[in-house]
XYZ file of C-alpha atoms in Angstrom:
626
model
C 0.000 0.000 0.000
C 1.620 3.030 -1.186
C 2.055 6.486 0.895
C -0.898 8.174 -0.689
C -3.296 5.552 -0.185
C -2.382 5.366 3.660
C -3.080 8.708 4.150
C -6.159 9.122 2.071
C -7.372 6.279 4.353
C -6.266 8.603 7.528
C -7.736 11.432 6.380
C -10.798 10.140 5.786
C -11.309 8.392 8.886
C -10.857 11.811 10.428
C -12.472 13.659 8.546
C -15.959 11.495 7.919
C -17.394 11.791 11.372
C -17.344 15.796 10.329
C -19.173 14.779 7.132
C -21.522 12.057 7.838
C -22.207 15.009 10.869
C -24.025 16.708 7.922
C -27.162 15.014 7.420
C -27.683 16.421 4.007
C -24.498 14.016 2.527
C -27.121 11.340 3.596
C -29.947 9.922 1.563
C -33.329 11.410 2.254
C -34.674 7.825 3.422
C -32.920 5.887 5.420
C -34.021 2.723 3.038
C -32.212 3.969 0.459
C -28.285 5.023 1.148
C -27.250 4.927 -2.832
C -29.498 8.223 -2.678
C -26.953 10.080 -0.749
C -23.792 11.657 -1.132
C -20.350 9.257 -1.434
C -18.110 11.179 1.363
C -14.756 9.146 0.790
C -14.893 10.483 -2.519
C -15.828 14.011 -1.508
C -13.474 13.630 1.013
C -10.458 12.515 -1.686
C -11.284 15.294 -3.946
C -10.964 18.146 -1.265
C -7.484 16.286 -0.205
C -6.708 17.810 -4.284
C -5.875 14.101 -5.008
C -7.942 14.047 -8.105
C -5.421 15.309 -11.238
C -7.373 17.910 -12.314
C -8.181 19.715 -9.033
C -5.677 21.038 -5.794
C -6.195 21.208 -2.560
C -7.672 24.884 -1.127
C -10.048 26.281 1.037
C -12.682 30.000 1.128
C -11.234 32.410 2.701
C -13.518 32.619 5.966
C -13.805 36.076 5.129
C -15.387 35.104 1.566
C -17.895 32.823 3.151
C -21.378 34.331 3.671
C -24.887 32.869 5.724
C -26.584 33.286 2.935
C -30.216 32.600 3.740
C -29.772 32.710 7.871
C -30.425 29.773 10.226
C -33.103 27.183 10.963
C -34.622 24.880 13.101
C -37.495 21.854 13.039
C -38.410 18.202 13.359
C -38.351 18.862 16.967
C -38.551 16.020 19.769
C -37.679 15.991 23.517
C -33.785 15.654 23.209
C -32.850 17.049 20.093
C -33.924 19.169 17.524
C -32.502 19.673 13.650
C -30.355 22.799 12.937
C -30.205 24.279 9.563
C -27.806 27.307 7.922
C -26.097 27.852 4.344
C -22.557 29.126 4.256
C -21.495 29.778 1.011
C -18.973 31.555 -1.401
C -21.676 32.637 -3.479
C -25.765 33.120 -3.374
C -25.951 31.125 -6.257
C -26.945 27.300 -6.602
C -24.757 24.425 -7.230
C -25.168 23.975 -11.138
C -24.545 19.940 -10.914
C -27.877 19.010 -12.642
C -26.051 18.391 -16.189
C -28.210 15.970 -18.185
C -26.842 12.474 -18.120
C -27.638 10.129 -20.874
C -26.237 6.027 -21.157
C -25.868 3.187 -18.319
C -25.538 5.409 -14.655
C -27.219 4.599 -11.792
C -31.169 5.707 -10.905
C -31.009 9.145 -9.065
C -26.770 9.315 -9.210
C -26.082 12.049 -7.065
C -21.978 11.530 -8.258
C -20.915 14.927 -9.067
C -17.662 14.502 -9.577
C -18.317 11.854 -12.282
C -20.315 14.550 -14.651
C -19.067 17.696 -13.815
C -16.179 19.442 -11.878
C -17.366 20.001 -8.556
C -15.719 22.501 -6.381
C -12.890 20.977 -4.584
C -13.115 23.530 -1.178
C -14.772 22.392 1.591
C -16.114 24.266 3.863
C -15.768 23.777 7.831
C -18.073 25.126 10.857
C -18.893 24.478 13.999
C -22.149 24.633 16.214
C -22.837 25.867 19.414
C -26.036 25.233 21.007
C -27.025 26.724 24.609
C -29.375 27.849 27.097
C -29.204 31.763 26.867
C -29.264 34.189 23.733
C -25.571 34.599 24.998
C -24.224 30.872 24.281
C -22.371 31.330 27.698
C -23.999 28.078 28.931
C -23.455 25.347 26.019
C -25.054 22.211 25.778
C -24.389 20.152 23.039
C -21.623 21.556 20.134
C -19.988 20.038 17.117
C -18.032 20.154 13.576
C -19.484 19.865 10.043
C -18.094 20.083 6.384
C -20.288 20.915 3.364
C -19.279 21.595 0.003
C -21.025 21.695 -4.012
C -22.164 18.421 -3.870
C -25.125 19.449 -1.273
C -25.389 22.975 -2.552
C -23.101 24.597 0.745
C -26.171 23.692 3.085
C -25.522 22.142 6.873
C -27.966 20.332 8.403
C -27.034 19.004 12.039
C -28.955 17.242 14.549
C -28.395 19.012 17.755
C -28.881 16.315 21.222
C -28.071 16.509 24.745
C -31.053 18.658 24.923
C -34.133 18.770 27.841
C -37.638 18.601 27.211
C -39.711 21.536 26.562
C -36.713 23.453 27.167
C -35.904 26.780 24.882
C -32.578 26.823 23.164
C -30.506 28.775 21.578
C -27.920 28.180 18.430
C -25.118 29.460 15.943
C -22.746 28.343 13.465
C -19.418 29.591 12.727
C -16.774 29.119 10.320
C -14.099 26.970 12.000
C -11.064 29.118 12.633
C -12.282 32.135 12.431
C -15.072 34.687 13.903
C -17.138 34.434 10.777
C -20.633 33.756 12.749
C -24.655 33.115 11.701
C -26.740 34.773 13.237
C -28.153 33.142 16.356
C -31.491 31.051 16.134
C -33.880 30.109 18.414
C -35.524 26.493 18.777
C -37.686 24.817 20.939
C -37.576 20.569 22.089
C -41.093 19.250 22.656
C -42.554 17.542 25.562
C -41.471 14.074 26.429
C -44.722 11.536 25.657
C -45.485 11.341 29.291
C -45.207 14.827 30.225
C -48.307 16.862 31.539
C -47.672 20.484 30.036
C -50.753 22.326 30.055
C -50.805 24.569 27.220
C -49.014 24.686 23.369
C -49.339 26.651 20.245
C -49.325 26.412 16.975
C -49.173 28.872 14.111
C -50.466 26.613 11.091
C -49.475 27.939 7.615
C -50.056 26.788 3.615
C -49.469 27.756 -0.162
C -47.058 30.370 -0.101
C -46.603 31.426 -3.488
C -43.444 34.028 -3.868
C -44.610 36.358 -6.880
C -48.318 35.971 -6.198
C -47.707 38.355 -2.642
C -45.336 38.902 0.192
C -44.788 36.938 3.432
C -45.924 39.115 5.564
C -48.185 35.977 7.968
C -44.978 34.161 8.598
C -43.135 37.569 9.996
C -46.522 38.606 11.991
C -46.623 35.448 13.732
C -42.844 35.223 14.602
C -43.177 38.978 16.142
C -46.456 38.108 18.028
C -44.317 35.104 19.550
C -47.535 33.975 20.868
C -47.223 30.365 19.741
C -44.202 27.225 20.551
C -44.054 25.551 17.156
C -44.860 26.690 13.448
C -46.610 23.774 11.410
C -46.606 24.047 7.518
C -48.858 22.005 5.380
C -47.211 22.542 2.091
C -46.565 24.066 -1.008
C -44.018 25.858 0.943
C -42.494 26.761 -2.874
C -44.319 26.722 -6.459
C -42.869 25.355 -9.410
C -44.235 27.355 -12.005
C -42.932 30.698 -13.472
C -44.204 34.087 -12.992
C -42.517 37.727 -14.027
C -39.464 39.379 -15.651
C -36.290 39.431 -13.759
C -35.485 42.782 -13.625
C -38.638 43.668 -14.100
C -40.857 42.875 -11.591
C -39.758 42.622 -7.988
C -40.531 39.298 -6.803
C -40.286 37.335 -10.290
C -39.747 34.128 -10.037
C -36.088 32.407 -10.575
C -35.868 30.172 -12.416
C -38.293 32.335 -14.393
C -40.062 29.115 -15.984
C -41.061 26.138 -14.590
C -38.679 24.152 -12.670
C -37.935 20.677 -13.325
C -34.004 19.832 -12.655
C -32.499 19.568 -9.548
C -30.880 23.401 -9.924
C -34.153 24.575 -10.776
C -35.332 23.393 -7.474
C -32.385 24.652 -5.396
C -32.773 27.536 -7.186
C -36.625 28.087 -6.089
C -36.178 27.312 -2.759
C -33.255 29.725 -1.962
C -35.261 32.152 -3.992
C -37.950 32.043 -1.414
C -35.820 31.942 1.432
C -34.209 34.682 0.426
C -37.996 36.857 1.912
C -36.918 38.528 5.237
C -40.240 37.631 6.884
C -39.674 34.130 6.297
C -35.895 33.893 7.576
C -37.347 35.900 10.543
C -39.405 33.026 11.215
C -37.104 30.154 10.491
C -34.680 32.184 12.941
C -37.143 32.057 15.817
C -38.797 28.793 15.685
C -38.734 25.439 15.270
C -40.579 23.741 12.363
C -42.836 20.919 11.401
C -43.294 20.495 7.366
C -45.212 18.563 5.356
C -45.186 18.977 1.282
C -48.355 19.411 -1.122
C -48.228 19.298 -4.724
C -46.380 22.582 -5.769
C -43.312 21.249 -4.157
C -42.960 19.331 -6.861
C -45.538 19.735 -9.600
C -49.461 20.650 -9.272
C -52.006 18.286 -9.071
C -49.111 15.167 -8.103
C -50.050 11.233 -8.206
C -47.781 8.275 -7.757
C -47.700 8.587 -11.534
C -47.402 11.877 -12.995
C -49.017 15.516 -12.371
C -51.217 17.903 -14.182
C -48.378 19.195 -16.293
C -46.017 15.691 -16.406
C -46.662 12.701 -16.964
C -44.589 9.061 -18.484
C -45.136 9.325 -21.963
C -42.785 10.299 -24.768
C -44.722 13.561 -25.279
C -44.548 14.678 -22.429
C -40.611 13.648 -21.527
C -39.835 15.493 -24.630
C -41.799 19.226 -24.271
C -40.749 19.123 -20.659
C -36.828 18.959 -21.148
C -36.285 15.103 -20.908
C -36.681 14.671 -17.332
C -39.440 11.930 -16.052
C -41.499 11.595 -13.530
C -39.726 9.851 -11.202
C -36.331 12.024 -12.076
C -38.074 15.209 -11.447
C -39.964 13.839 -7.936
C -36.538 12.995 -7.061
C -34.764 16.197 -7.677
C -37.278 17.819 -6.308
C -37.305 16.086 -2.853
C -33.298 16.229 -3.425
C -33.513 19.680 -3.034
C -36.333 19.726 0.200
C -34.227 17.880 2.154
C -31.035 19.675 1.812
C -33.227 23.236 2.557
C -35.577 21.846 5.076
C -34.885 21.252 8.504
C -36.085 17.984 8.595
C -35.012 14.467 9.678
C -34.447 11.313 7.510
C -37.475 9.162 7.291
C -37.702 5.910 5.847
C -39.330 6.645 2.681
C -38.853 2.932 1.023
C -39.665 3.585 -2.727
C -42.370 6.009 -2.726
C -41.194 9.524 -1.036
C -42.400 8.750 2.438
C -42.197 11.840 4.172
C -45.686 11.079 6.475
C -44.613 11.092 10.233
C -45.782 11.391 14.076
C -44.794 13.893 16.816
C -45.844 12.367 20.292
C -45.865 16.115 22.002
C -46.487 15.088 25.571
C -49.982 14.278 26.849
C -51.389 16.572 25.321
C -51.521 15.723 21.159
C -50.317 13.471 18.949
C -49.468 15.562 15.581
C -49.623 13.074 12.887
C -48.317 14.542 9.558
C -49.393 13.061 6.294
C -48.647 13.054 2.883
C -51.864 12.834 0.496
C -50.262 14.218 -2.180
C -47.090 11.908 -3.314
C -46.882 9.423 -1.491
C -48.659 6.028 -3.955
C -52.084 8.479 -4.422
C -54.337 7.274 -7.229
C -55.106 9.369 -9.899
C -56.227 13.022 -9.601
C -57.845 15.338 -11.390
C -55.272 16.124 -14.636
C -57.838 19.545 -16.016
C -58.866 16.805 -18.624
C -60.678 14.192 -16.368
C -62.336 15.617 -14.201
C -66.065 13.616 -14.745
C -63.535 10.526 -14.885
C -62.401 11.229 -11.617
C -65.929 12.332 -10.532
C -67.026 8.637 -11.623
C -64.428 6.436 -9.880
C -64.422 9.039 -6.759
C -65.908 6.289 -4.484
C -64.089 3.353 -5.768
C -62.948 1.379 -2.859
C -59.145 0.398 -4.628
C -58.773 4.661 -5.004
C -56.325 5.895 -2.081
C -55.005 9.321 -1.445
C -52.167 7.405 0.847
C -51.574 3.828 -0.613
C -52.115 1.054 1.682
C -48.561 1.352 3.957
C -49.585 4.872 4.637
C -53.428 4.248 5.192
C -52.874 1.501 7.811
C -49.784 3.590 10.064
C -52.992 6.139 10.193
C -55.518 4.299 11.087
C -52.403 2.406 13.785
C -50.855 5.734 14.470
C -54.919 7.196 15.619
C -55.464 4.517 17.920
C -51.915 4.334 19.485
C -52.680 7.619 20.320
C -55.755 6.970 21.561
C -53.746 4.320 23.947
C -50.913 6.137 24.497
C -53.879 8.683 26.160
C -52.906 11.473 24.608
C -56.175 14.265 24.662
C -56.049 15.418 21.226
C -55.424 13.980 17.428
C -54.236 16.946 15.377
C -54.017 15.424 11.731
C -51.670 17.542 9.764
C -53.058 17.146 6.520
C -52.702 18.699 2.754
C -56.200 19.072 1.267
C -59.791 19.988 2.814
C -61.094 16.671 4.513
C -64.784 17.765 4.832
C -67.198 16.965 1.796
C -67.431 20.505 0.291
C -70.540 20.802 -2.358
C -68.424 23.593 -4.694
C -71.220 23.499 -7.806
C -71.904 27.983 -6.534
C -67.827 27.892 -6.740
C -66.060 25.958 -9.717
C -68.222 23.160 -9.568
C -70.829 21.900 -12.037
C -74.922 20.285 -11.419
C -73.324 17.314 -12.712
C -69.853 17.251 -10.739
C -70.312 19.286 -8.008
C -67.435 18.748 -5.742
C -63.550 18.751 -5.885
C -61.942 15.639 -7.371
C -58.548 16.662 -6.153
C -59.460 17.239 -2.531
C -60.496 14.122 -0.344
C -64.189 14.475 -2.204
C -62.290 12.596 -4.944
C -61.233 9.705 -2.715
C -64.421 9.246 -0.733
C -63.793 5.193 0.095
C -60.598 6.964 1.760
C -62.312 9.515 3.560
C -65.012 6.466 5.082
C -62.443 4.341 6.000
C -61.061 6.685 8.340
C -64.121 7.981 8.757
C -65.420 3.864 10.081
C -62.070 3.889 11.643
C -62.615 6.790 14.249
C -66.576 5.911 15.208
C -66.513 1.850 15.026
C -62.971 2.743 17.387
C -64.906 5.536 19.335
C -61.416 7.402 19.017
C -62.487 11.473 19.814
C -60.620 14.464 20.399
C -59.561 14.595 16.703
C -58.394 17.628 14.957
C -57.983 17.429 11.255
C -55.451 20.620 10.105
C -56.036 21.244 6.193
C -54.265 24.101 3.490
C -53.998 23.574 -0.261
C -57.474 25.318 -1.222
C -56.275 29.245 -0.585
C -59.564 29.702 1.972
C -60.526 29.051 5.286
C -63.014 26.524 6.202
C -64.069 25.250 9.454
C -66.922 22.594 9.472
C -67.928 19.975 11.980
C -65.987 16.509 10.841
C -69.141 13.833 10.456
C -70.118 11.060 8.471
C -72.571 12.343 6.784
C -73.310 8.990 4.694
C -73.447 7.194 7.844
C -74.662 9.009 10.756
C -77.303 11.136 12.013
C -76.040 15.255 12.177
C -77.494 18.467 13.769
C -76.150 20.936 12.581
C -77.404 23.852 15.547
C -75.665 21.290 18.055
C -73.116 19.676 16.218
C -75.008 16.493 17.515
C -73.285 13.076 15.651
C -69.528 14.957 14.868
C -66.282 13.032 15.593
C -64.430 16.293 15.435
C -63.208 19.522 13.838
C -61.629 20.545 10.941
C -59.588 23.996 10.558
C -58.458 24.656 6.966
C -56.771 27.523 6.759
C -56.031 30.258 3.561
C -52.962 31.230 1.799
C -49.686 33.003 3.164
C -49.631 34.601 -0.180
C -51.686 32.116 -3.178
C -54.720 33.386 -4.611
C -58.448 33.255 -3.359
C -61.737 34.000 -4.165
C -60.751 37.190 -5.190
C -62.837 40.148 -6.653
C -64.367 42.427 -3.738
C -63.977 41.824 0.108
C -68.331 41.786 -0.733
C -68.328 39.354 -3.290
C -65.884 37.153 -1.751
C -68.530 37.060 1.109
C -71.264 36.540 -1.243
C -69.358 33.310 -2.395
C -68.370 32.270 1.143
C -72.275 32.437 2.191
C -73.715 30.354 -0.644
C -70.728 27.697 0.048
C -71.883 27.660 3.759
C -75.216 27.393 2.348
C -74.500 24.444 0.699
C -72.730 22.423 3.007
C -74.885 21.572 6.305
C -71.173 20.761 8.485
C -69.556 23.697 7.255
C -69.779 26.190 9.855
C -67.643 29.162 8.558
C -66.022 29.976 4.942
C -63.865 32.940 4.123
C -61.768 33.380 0.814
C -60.697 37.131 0.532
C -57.560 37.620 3.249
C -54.733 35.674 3.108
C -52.960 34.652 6.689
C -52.770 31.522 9.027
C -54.119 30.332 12.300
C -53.546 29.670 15.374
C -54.193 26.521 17.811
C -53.886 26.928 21.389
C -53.897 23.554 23.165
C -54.954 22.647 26.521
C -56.429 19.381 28.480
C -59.435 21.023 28.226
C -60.054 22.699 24.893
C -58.293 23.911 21.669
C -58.995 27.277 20.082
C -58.216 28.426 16.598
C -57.776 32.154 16.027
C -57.473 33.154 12.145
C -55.473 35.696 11.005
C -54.010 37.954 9.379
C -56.956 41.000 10.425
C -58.580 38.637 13.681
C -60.969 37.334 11.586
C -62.640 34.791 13.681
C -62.141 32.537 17.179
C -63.131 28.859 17.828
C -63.512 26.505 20.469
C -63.629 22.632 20.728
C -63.830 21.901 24.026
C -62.559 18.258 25.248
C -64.793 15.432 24.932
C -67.427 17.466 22.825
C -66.271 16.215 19.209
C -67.599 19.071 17.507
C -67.394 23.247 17.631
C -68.508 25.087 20.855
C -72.241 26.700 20.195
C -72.536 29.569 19.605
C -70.014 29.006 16.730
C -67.176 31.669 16.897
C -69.182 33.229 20.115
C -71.443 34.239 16.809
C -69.575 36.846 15.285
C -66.963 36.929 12.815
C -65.126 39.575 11.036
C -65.283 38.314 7.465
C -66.690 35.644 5.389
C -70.151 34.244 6.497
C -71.078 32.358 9.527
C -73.732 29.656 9.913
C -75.959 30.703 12.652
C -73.899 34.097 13.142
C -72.853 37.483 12.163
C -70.534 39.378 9.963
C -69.521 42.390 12.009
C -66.256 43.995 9.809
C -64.235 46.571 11.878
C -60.927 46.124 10.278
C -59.588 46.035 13.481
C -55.879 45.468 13.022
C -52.727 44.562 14.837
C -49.699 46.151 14.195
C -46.863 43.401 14.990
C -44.022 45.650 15.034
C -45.554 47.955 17.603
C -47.983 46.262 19.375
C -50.518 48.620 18.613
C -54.488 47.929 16.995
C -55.547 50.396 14.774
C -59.018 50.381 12.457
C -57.282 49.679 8.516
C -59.508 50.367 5.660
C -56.693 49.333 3.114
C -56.995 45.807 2.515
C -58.481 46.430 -1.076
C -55.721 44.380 -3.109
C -54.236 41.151 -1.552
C -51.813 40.083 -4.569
C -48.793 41.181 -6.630
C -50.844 42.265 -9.956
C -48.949 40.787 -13.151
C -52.293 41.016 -15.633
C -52.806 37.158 -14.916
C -54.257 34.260 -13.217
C -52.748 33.597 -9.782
C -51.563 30.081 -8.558
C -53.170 27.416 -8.131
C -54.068 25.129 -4.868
């Protein structure tokens, strides 16, 4: 063994606990290692061992933070940290096309194109004052081309329910992030009393500005942010140069640079790296993360034929689904999951006695075919065809396991983090038709799925449940009941199993129009549909959940527009629904009182607004869609 090889082999022994410390040089599933990034050859190339490349490292002074820090996937000892440090704000560019014999989803650099050679070093420091002067848990990590400059580190050592505090630096020098804040959650068998929630969806860059996910982060009312996807959009919108918050790539996105190139793009919106800075998040993706309107087997706008491979730049299905979740899980701050061959990303957080948060994924994860804006009296037909799933089986089964573990575990609540609206919404005043009248790509389309889980939670008597819901840009909260099966009042909420809160856009388009017409629309929707309580589709916002033994109450934002209670053991909404006012929309059984009563998050200060006349970016277009 010559000289060179022995100290390769030393080197990378040394060196690959400071890699493999990166999660992102990892797969994205734990099933499926070949997905990942191979670190003995990263590690040879940055020793300048490869012909055409020397050895050299950034200047720390050259290195930037160049979309600030994050935190999420919390649990009761440790908690994901998240920064890029980079020489540049641009992407890594390694998404040459590859044609002949290579392996599926070959993440080799090196082998296609010249990847940088310089790696970059850091360290983290994670403590229990703004200050760092107490630390707690610390550590080295390297990150170079290969996984764009990101680090992703799981911080442990940490307490439940405890507040922390964290920052990177450059090794060697004083070149420091700035510092985050996270949060662990409760241990499984702890008692806390009360947790928040700030619940967000669809945030579409050049449709409007970010403004919820800054609000909420100043409030600091809440312990955890929850998003329930399309956290980016793949589609095009603008002219760079043009107009300010054009998108870039400035078409649709299909490579694996596109997507890094999206992502960073919306990270880039001070609002949002406010609110990655201060709290720890839970994520979930929709469609848009990848492409609109996704099934196990194509999208809306791709799908495995030869036309469509060629007009959409030779990249298939499964190439761009990969790429696409290449590029999540080196910006996300989330944890490996074992995703086997289908994208699992579907999950549980066990957050004391209080809830069990069970994220899913009814949007990529083996879903049957959706609505395609050719088929939609196809899908209509088939909608209650007991083989259609919006989960496959694997996923259907850990739901229906995961609700009554819960329910053993005695947890108090079920909050079901969940992409689409749940509740069977009659949309024929909307977009619907006499003949088709409700939304094949929301659970309507999937109704055996909807009564199974639906048979699941009354044959189990399993209560308490809260089913969370974005993807339609408009809030709708409704009584959850089996309507096919079981007696419902709708004055009492008599027969209900639970609630549902779906919640509007950060920034995606609505109803639109008129704050008046959007009203109009919201009352004959409520009309309609005998468990929907409330509908609203003009502001775009979030909610909030505030979580106690003995009831949960939503407030929706961004103006207050409305407050609800479940109370414990009551399966349905607290009478009179939203004490029987709201500010917008229409309520069943209430009032529409509009004051325009408005909290200013910077100062503190409510003030009466009469300026909420335009809620998008106007291009002379459609918006985006759910």
């Amino acid at each position: 063994m010559d000289f060179a090889t022995i100290f390769l082999l030393l080197f990378v022994a040394s060196t690959r606990a400071s890699f493999d410390g990166n999660l992102n040089y990892r797969s994205p599933s734990f099933g499926h290692p070949t997905l990942g990034i191979d670190v003995p050859k990263v590690a040879k190339r940055a020793l300048g061992l490869h012909p055409r490349q020397s050895n050299s490292s950034f200047p720390a002074s050259s290195l930037n933070y160049t979309h600030g820090v994050a935190s999420g996937d919390p649990y009761p000892n440790s908690v994901i940290l998240w920064t890029r440090v980079s020489p540049t704000i641009q992407n890594d560019g390694s998404n040459v096309t590859v044609e002949g014999t290579v392996a599926l989803y070959n993440h080799d650099t090196q082998r296609y194109i010249d990847a940088s050679s310089q790696r970059i070093c850091v360290e983290y420091r994670v403590g229990t004052d703004r200050n760092l002067s107490t630390i707690v848990d610390q550590g080295t990590a390297y990150t170079t081309s290969d996984i764009d400059y990101t680090v992703k580190v799981e911080a442990v050592n940490l307490s439940p329910y405890t507040t922390y505090y964290y920052q990177f630096t450059v090794c060697g020098s004083n070149n420091k992030s700035p510092i985050g804040r996270t949060k662990t959650t409760p241990s499984p068998d702890d008692s806390t009393s009360n947790i928040g929630l700030a619940v967000f969806s669809c945030s579409n860059y050049p449709t409007g500005y970010f403004n919820a996910y800054g609000n909420a982060a100043r409030k600091d009312d809440v312990d955890f942010f929850v998003h329930l996807g399309d956290y980016i959009y793949e589609t095009g919108r603008g002219t760079i140069g043009v107009d300010q918050r054009a998108t870039n790539p400035s078409d649709t996105i299909f490579t694996l640079y596109d997507y890094r190139t999206r992502i960073a793009q919306y990270r880039t919106d001070l609002d949002l790296v406010l609110s990655h800075q201060q709290y720890a998040w839970i994520t979930v993706w929709d469609d848009h993360e990848v492409s609109n309107n996704g099934y196990r087997d194509g999208s809306s706008a791709l799908n495995n034929t030869e036309d469509s491979f060629v007009k959409d730049g030779g990249v298939s299905v499964d190439q761009r689904k990969m790429n696409a979740v290449r590029a999540y899980f080196e910006w996300m701050p989330i944890r490996q999951t074992d995703m086997d061959d289908n994208l699992r990303i579907w999950r549980t957080f066990q957050v004391g006695q209080l809830f069990d948060l069970i994220m899913l994924d009814t949007r990529n994860y083996d879903r049957s075919i959706t609505t395609l804006n050719w088929n939609d009296d196809y899908i209509y037909d088939i909608g209650n065809d007991a083989g259609r799933s919006l989960m496959g089986s694997h996923q259907e089964n850990w739901f229906y396991n995961s609700l009554s573990q819960s329910q053993a575990r005695g947890a108090t609540w079920r909050i079901i983090g969940n992409q689409i609206v749940f509740s069977r919404i009659n949309i024929t005043s909307w977009f619907g038709t006499f003949e088709n009248p409700y939304n094949g790509d929301q659970w309507d389309g999937y109704q055996s799925n909807r009564n199974r889980t639906f048979q699941h939670l009354y044959d189990n008597n399993i209560g308490n449940n809260i089913m969370l819901s974005g993807d339609s840009h408009a809030n709708w909260v409704s009584d959850l009941v089996w309507l096919d099966a079981h007696d419902y009042d709708p004055s009492t909420g008599s027969g209900a199993v639970g609630v549902e809160f779906a919640g509007t856009a950060v920034s995606s388009t609505g109803f639109g129009g008129t704050i008046d017409s959007a009203n109009q629309q919201a009352s004959t929707l409520v009309r309609d549909n005998s468990e929907l309580m409330w509908n609203e589709g003009y502001y775009r916002g979030y909610f909030e959940l505030h979580i106690s033994p003995e009831s949960i109450t939503a407030n929706y934002f961004e103006i207050s527009l409305a407050n609800f209670t479940v109370e414990a053991g009551a399966n349905r909404l607290s009478r009179p629904v939203a004490g029987g006012t709201v500010e917008s929309g229409y309520l069943k059984m209430g009032d529409v009182a509009m004051t325009n009563l408005t909290r200013n998050t910077e100062t503190g200060e409510w003030a009466v607004r009469n300026d909420f006349n335009q809620m998008f970016i106007a291009y002379g277009g459609a918006g985006g869609s759910g």
